[in-house]
Coordinates of C-alpha atoms in Angstrom, one line a residue:
M1 CA 16.1 -29.3 15.7
T2 CA 19.2 -29.6 17.8
F3 CA 19.7 -25.8 17.8
I4 CA 16.0 -25.1 18.6
E5 CA 16.1 -27.7 21.5
S6 CA 19.2 -26.0 22.9
Q7 CA 17.4 -22.6 22.9
M8 CA 13.9 -23.6 23.9
Q9 CA 14.1 -23.0 27.6
A10 CA 15.0 -19.4 26.9
F11 CA 11.7 -19.1 25.0
V12 CA 9.7 -19.5 28.3
G13 CA 8.1 -16.2 29.2
Q14 CA 8.9 -14.5 25.9
K15 CA 6.2 -12.8 23.9
F16 CA 5.9 -13.2 20.2
T17 CA 3.5 -11.3 18.0
A18 CA 2.1 -12.2 14.6
N19 CA -0.8 -10.6 12.8
E20 CA -1.5 -8.3 15.8
K21 CA -1.9 -11.3 18.1
S22 CA 0.5 -11.9 20.9
F23 CA 1.6 -15.2 22.3
I24 CA 3.6 -15.8 25.5
V25 CA 5.5 -19.0 25.8
K26 CA 4.4 -21.0 28.9
Y27 CA 6.4 -24.3 28.3
A28 CA 8.7 -25.9 25.7
D29 CA 10.0 -29.4 25.5
N30 CA 11.0 -32.3 23.3
F31 CA 8.0 -34.5 23.8
A32 CA 7.6 -38.3 24.2
Y33 CA 4.9 -40.5 22.8
T34 CA 3.4 -43.3 24.9
D35 CA 1.7 -46.0 22.9
P36 CA -1.8 -46.6 24.4
V37 CA -1.8 -50.3 23.4
D38 CA 1.5 -51.6 24.6
G39 CA 2.7 -48.7 26.8
S40 CA 6.0 -48.4 25.0
V41 CA 7.5 -44.9 25.1
S42 CA 9.2 -43.2 22.2
Q43 CA 11.4 -40.2 23.3
K44 CA 12.4 -37.1 21.4
Q45 CA 9.5 -37.0 18.9
G46 CA 9.7 -33.3 18.3
I47 CA 9.7 -29.8 19.7
R48 CA 6.5 -28.6 21.4
I49 CA 6.0 -25.0 22.4
L50 CA 2.9 -24.3 24.5
F51 CA 1.5 -20.8 25.0
E52 CA -0.3 -19.2 27.9
D53 CA -3.6 -19.0 25.9
G54 CA -3.6 -22.8 25.4
S55 CA -2.4 -22.7 21.8
R56 CA 0.7 -24.6 20.7
T57 CA 3.1 -25.2 17.9
V58 CA 4.9 -28.5 17.2
F59 CA 7.9 -29.2 15.1
R60 CA 7.6 -33.0 14.6
L61 CA 10.5 -35.1 13.3
S62 CA 10.1 -36.8 10.0
G63 CA 10.0 -40.6 10.0
T64 CA 8.6 -40.9 13.5
G65 CA 5.7 -43.1 12.3
S66 CA 3.0 -40.4 12.3

C-alpha cells in the first residue's frame, strides 16, 4: 500500500486498457471515513482510484472495521 500511495499521483491522466475498455484516471487518494453517527474521522482507510467515466477501484486496508 505504501508503494501504491507514493505512486498514485502519477496515475492521474494515465490511460489503462482491459478487455478492450479504456479507463483514464481522474483522481487518486488515500480516503478517509467519517462516521455519520458521531462525526469521528478515520484517516488512511485505503487507496481509491477514480476514473473519468465515473467508475472506481478501491484497495481497502484489512482490519479497518468494514
